[in-house]
PDB file of C-alpha atoms in Angstrom:
ATOM      1  CA  MET U  27       0.000   0.000   0.000  1.00 95.00           C
ATOM      2  CA  GLU U  28       1.095   3.583  -0.515  1.00 96.00           C
ATOM      3  CA  LYS U  29      -0.021   6.939   0.899  1.00 95.00           C
ATOM      4  CA  SER U  30       1.171  10.472   0.215  1.00 96.00           C
ATOM      5  CA  LEU U  31       0.678  13.440   2.497  1.00 96.00           C
ATOM      6  CA  GLU U  32       2.085  16.807   3.445  1.00 96.00           C
ATOM      7  CA  THR U  33       4.078  16.818   6.684  1.00 97.00           C
ATOM      8  CA  PRO U  34       4.868  19.592   9.178  1.00 96.00           C
ATOM      9  CA  PHE U  35       8.593  18.940   8.576  1.00 98.00           C
ATOM     10  CA  MET U  36      10.437  22.041   7.376  1.00 97.00           C
ATOM     11  CA  ASP U  37      14.057  21.598   8.490  1.00 96.00           C
ATOM     12  CA  LYS U  38      16.225  18.991   6.741  1.00 96.00           C
ATOM     13  CA  ASN U  39      18.719  18.571   9.592  1.00 96.00           C
ATOM     14  CA  ILE U  40      16.016  18.113  12.214  1.00 97.00           C
ATOM     15  CA  LEU U  41      14.197  15.667   9.946  1.00 98.00           C
ATOM     16  CA  LEU U  42      17.384  13.621   9.453  1.00 98.00           C
ATOM     17  CA  LYS U  43      18.033  13.615  13.214  1.00 97.00           C
ATOM     18  CA  THR U  44      14.444  12.504  13.859  1.00 98.00           C
ATOM     19  CA  LEU U  45      14.670   9.668  11.335  1.00 98.00           C
ATOM     20  CA  GLU U  46      17.973   8.449  12.793  1.00 97.00           C
ATOM     21  CA  GLU U  47      16.653   8.605  16.366  1.00 96.00           C
ATOM     22  CA  HIS U  48      13.538   6.752  15.292  1.00 93.00           C
ATOM     23  CA  GLY U  49      15.613   3.889  13.903  1.00 95.00           C
ATOM     24  CA  VAL U  50      15.064   4.529  10.202  1.00 97.00           C
ATOM     25  CA  LYS U  51      17.731   2.648   8.208  1.00 97.00           C
ATOM     26  CA  ASN U  52      19.345   3.124   4.797  1.00 97.00           C
ATOM     27  CA  ILE U  53      18.789   6.889   4.891  1.00 98.00           C
ATOM     28  CA  LYS U  54      19.730   8.433   1.549  1.00 98.00           C
ATOM     29  CA  GLU U  55      19.772  12.071   0.520  1.00 96.00           C
ATOM     30  CA  GLU U  56      19.480  13.055  -3.119  1.00 93.00           C
ATOM     31  CA  PHE U  57      18.856  16.671  -4.093  1.00 87.00           C
ATOM     32  CA  ASN U  58      15.575  17.587  -2.385  1.00 91.00           C
ATOM     33  CA  LYS U  59      14.643  13.999  -1.420  1.00 97.00           C
ATOM     34  CA  ILE U  60      15.310  11.930   1.719  1.00 98.00           C
ATOM     35  CA  GLN U  61      14.588   8.208   1.671  1.00 98.00           C
ATOM     36  CA  GLY U  62      14.747   5.522   4.329  1.00 98.00           C
ATOM     37  CA  GLU U  63      13.311   2.274   5.635  1.00 97.00           C
ATOM     38  CA  TYR U  64      11.922   1.115   8.945  1.00 95.00           C
ATOM     39  CA  ASP U  65      10.708  -2.467   9.369  1.00 92.00           C
ATOM     40  CA  SER U  66       8.232  -2.974   6.505  1.00 93.00           C
ATOM     41  CA  TYR U  67       7.873   0.790   5.906  1.00 95.00           C
ATOM     42  CA  SER U  68       9.561   2.727   3.128  1.00 97.00           C
ATOM     43  CA  PHE U  69       9.707   6.524   3.486  1.00 97.00           C
ATOM     44  CA  SER U  70      10.358   9.156   0.834  1.00 98.00           C
ATOM     45  CA  PHE U  71      10.355  12.827   1.893  1.00 98.00           C
ATOM     46  CA  GLU U  72      10.463  15.401  -0.876  1.00 98.00           C
ATOM     47  CA  LYS U  73      10.654  19.190  -0.684  1.00 96.00           C
ATOM     48  CA  ASN U  74      10.070  21.154  -3.870  1.00 91.00           C
ATOM     49  CA  GLU U  75      10.072  24.683  -2.435  1.00 94.00           C
ATOM     50  CA  ILE U  76      12.304  26.034   0.327  1.00 91.00           C
ATOM     51  CA  ASP U  77       9.436  27.697   2.218  1.00 95.00           C
ATOM     52  CA  LYS U  78       7.130  24.652   1.984  1.00 96.00           C
ATOM     53  CA  PRO U  79       7.171  21.534   4.180  1.00 97.00           C
ATOM     54  CA  TYR U  80       8.322  18.094   3.090  1.00 98.00           C
ATOM     55  CA  TYR U  81       5.827  15.875   1.309  1.00 97.00           C
ATOM     56  CA  LEU U  82       5.885  12.231   2.413  1.00 98.00           C
ATOM     57  CA  THR U  83       5.209   9.127   0.372  1.00 97.00           C
ATOM     58  CA  ILE U  84       5.046   6.070   2.623  1.00 97.00           C
ATOM     59  CA  LYS U  85       4.857   2.484   1.422  1.00 96.00           C
ATOM     60  CA  TYR U  86       3.650  -0.112   3.897  1.00 95.00           C
ATOM     61  CA  LEU U  87       2.010  -3.504   4.232  1.00 93.00           C
ATOM     62  CA  GLU U  88      -1.759  -3.626   4.508  1.00 89.00           C
ATOM     63  CA  LYS U  89      -1.517  -4.927   8.082  1.00 89.00           C
ATOM     64  CA  ASP U  90       0.698  -1.995   9.171  1.00 88.00           C
ATOM     65  CA  ASN U  91      -0.683   0.994  11.036  1.00 90.00           C
ATOM     66  CA  PHE U  92       0.992   3.751   9.019  1.00 91.00           C
ATOM     67  CA  GLU U  93      -0.925   6.504  10.862  1.00 94.00           C
ATOM     68  CA  GLU U  94       0.650   5.465  14.159  1.00 93.00           C
ATOM     69  CA  LYS U  95       4.103   5.516  12.565  1.00 92.00           C
ATOM     70  CA  ILE U  96       3.487   9.017  11.146  1.00 95.00           C
ATOM     71  CA  ASN U  97       2.231  10.254  14.532  1.00 95.00           C
ATOM     72  CA  ASP U  98       5.380   8.864  16.185  1.00 94.00           C
ATOM     73  CA  LEU U  99       7.578  10.708  13.686  1.00 96.00           C
ATOM     74  CA  ASN U 100       5.567  13.930  14.113  1.00 96.00           C
ATOM     75  CA  SER U 101       5.927  13.778  17.908  1.00 94.00           C
ATOM     76  CA  GLU U 102       9.650  13.093  17.762  1.00 95.00           C
ATOM     77  CA  TYR U 103      10.182  15.834  15.175  1.00 97.00           C
ATOM     78  CA  ALA U 104       8.311  18.328  17.391  1.00 94.00           C
ATOM     79  CA  LEU U 105      10.559  17.447  20.345  1.00 92.00           C
ATOM     80  CA  ASN U 106      13.641  17.925  18.174  1.00 96.00           C
ATOM     81  CA  VAL U 107      12.363  21.316  16.980  1.00 96.00           C
ATOM     82  CA  GLN U 108      11.824  22.311  20.618  1.00 93.00           C
ATOM     83  CA  GLU U 109      15.338  21.150  21.535  1.00 94.00           C
ATOM     84  CA  ASP U 110      16.832  23.077  18.602  1.00 96.00           C
ATOM     85  CA  ALA U 111      14.924  26.241  19.592  1.00 95.00           C
ATOM     86  CA  TYR U 112      15.953  25.824  23.239  1.00 94.00           C
ATOM     87  CA  LEU U 113      19.639  25.428  22.348  1.00 95.00           C
ATOM     88  CA  GLY U 114      19.423  28.473  20.065  1.00 96.00           C
ATOM     89  CA  ILE U 115      17.888  30.578  22.826  1.00 95.00           C
ATOM     90  CA  VAL U 116      20.495  29.457  25.367  1.00 94.00           C
ATOM     91  CA  GLU U 117      23.285  30.297  22.907  1.00 95.00           C
ATOM     92  CA  LYS U 118      21.823  33.776  22.231  1.00 94.00           C
ATOM     93  CA  LEU U 119      21.558  34.427  25.963  1.00 93.00           C
ATOM     94  CA  LYS U 120      25.241  33.501  26.391  1.00 91.00           C
ATOM     95  CA  GLU U 121      26.233  35.739  23.466  1.00 93.00           C
ATOM     96  CA  ASN U 122      24.442  38.642  25.167  1.00 91.00           C
ATOM     97  CA  ASN U 123      25.971  37.888  28.586  1.00 89.00           C
ATOM     98  CA  MET U 124      22.616  36.928  30.067  1.00 91.00           C
ATOM     99  CA  GLU U 125      22.059  33.989  32.346  1.00 88.00           C
ATOM    100  CA  ILE U 126      19.168  31.671  33.047  1.00 92.00           C
ATOM    101  CA  GLU U 127      18.003  32.172  36.600  1.00 93.00           C
ATOM    102  CA  GLU U 128      15.478  29.339  36.587  1.00 94.00           C
ATOM    103  CA  GLU U 129      14.423  26.618  34.189  1.00 94.00           C
ATOM    104  CA  GLU U 130      11.239  24.583  34.525  1.00 94.00           C
ATOM    105  CA  VAL U 131       9.836  21.796  32.340  1.00 91.00           C
ATOM    106  CA  LEU U 132       6.044  21.632  32.573  1.00 92.00           C
ATOM    107  CA  ASP U 133       3.887  18.490  32.282  1.00 93.00           C
ATOM    108  CA  ASP U 134       3.289  19.147  28.560  1.00 87.00           C
ATOM    109  CA  ASN U 135       7.082  19.428  27.986  1.00 82.00           C
ATOM    110  CA  THR U 136       6.896  23.213  27.665  1.00 86.00           C
ATOM    111  CA  ILE U 137      10.105  24.786  28.942  1.00 90.00           C
ATOM    112  CA  VAL U 138       9.827  27.975  30.972  1.00 93.00           C
ATOM    113  CA  LEU U 139      13.025  30.008  31.292  1.00 93.00           C
ATOM    114  CA  THR U 140      13.462  32.853  33.748  1.00 94.00           C
ATOM    115  CA  VAL U 141      16.268  35.124  32.608  1.00 93.00           C
ATOM    116  CA  ASN U 142      18.122  37.502  34.909  1.00 85.00           C
ATOM    117  CA  LEU U 143      18.257  40.862  33.079  1.00 80.00           C
ATOM    118  CA  GLU U 144      20.242  42.602  35.831  1.00 74.00           C
ATOM    119  CA  ALA U 145      23.537  40.782  35.269  1.00 55.00           C
TER     120      ALA U 145
END
């Protein structure tokens, strides 16, 4: 079976990291396409315009729950985007000689930073 759908994935590096962390094997990059395999799934992500998200074509066996696999990838990608944003913010704070006074991770994985502006 085969399905095609638009994804929320915009960043190539975060997508590659997500696929690797998720255990996708035989990852190949060619031009604007990323391909890989996981168990009986075959993934092909293609991006035709820089400001548009990747489009996914997934091949799977009829017995497979492809929607669950896509949801897993979406969740992991979102966490990696959050981590990338967090690291970027921390780096900018360091560059501007600011320090984090308090850091709290909420139940929904939201990160709340309290920054000391009087340093």
